[in-house]
Structures are given as structure tokens and as C-alpha cells.
XYZ file of C-alpha atoms in Angstrom:
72
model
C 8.303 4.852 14.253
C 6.653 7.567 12.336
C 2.637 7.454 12.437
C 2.243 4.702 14.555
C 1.288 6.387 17.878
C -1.484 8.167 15.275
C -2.221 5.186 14.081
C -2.456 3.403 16.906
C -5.008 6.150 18.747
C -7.642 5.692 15.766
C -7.303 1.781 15.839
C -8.129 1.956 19.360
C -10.720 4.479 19.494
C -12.465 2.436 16.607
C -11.884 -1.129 18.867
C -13.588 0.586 21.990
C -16.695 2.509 19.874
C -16.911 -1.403 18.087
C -17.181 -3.103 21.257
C -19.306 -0.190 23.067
C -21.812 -0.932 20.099
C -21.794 -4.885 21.558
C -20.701 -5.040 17.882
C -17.894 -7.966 17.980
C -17.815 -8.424 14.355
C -16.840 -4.986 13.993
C -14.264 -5.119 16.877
C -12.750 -7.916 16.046
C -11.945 -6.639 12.233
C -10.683 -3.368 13.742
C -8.375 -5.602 16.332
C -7.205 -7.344 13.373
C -6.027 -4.469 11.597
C -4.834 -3.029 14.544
C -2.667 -5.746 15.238
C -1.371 -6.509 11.475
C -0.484 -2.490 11.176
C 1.173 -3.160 14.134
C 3.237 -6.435 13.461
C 4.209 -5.040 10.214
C 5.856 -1.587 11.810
C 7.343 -3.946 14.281
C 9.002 -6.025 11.459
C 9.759 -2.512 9.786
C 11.807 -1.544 12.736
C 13.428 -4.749 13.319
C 14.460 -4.979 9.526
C 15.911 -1.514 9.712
C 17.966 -2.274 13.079
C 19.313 -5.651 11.750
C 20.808 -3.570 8.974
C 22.159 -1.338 11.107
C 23.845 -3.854 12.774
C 25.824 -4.628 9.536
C 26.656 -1.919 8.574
C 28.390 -1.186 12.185
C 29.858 -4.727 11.726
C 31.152 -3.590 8.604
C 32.415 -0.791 9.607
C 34.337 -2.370 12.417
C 35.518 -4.924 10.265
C 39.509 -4.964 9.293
C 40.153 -4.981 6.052
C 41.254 -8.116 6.082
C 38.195 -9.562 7.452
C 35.749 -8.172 4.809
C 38.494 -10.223 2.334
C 37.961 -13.475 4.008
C 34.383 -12.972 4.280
C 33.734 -12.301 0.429
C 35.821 -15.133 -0.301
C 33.170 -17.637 1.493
């Protein structure tokens, strides 16, 4: 996914300088955001692949499938 590996360097430079510092408020915020940027590019990805899947299903569909299936 675009920026992430960026991303994901500065996140963890910034977790390892917070706990260096013996700071765990600090680390723990910049674990936080770490990890929400990261669930949210993971359910980026996965959004984008499930529609990918339909649209292959689609296009393997008949066409008489795609009538039944608008019909339900």
C-alpha cells in the first residue's frame, strides 16, 4: 500500500526514541497511532480486494446469473 512502509519507519523510530527516553506515556501514544494507521490501511486493502472479488465474480457471471441475482 502506498506510504505505509514510510509511515511505518517514522512510527517506529518515534516508538523506540519514546521508550529510549523511559518515556511510556509517549510510547504508548506513538504505538497507538502506529497501530490505528496501521489497522486502517489494513481495512483499506481488504475493502479494495473484496471488491475486486466482485467485480471478477461479475465478470464471470453468465448472463443469466446476474438476471436471477437482481431479481432477489
Amino acid at each position: 500500500l502506498p506510504g505505509v512502509r514510510e509511515q511505518s519507519q517514522i512510527d517506529h523510530a518515534l516508538i523506540v526514541q519514546a521508550i529510549t527516553s523511559r518515556n511510556p506515556e509517549a510510547a504508548r501514544a506513538a504505538m497507538f497511532k502506529h497501530l490505528s494507521f496501521v489497522e486502517e490501511k489494513l481495512r483499506q486493502d481488504i475493502a479494495v480486494v473484496e471488491q475486486n472479488k466482485k467485480v471478477a465474480a461479475a465478470a464471470d457471471a453468465q448472463p443469466t446469473d446476474l438476471l436471477i441475482s437482481s431479481k432477489s
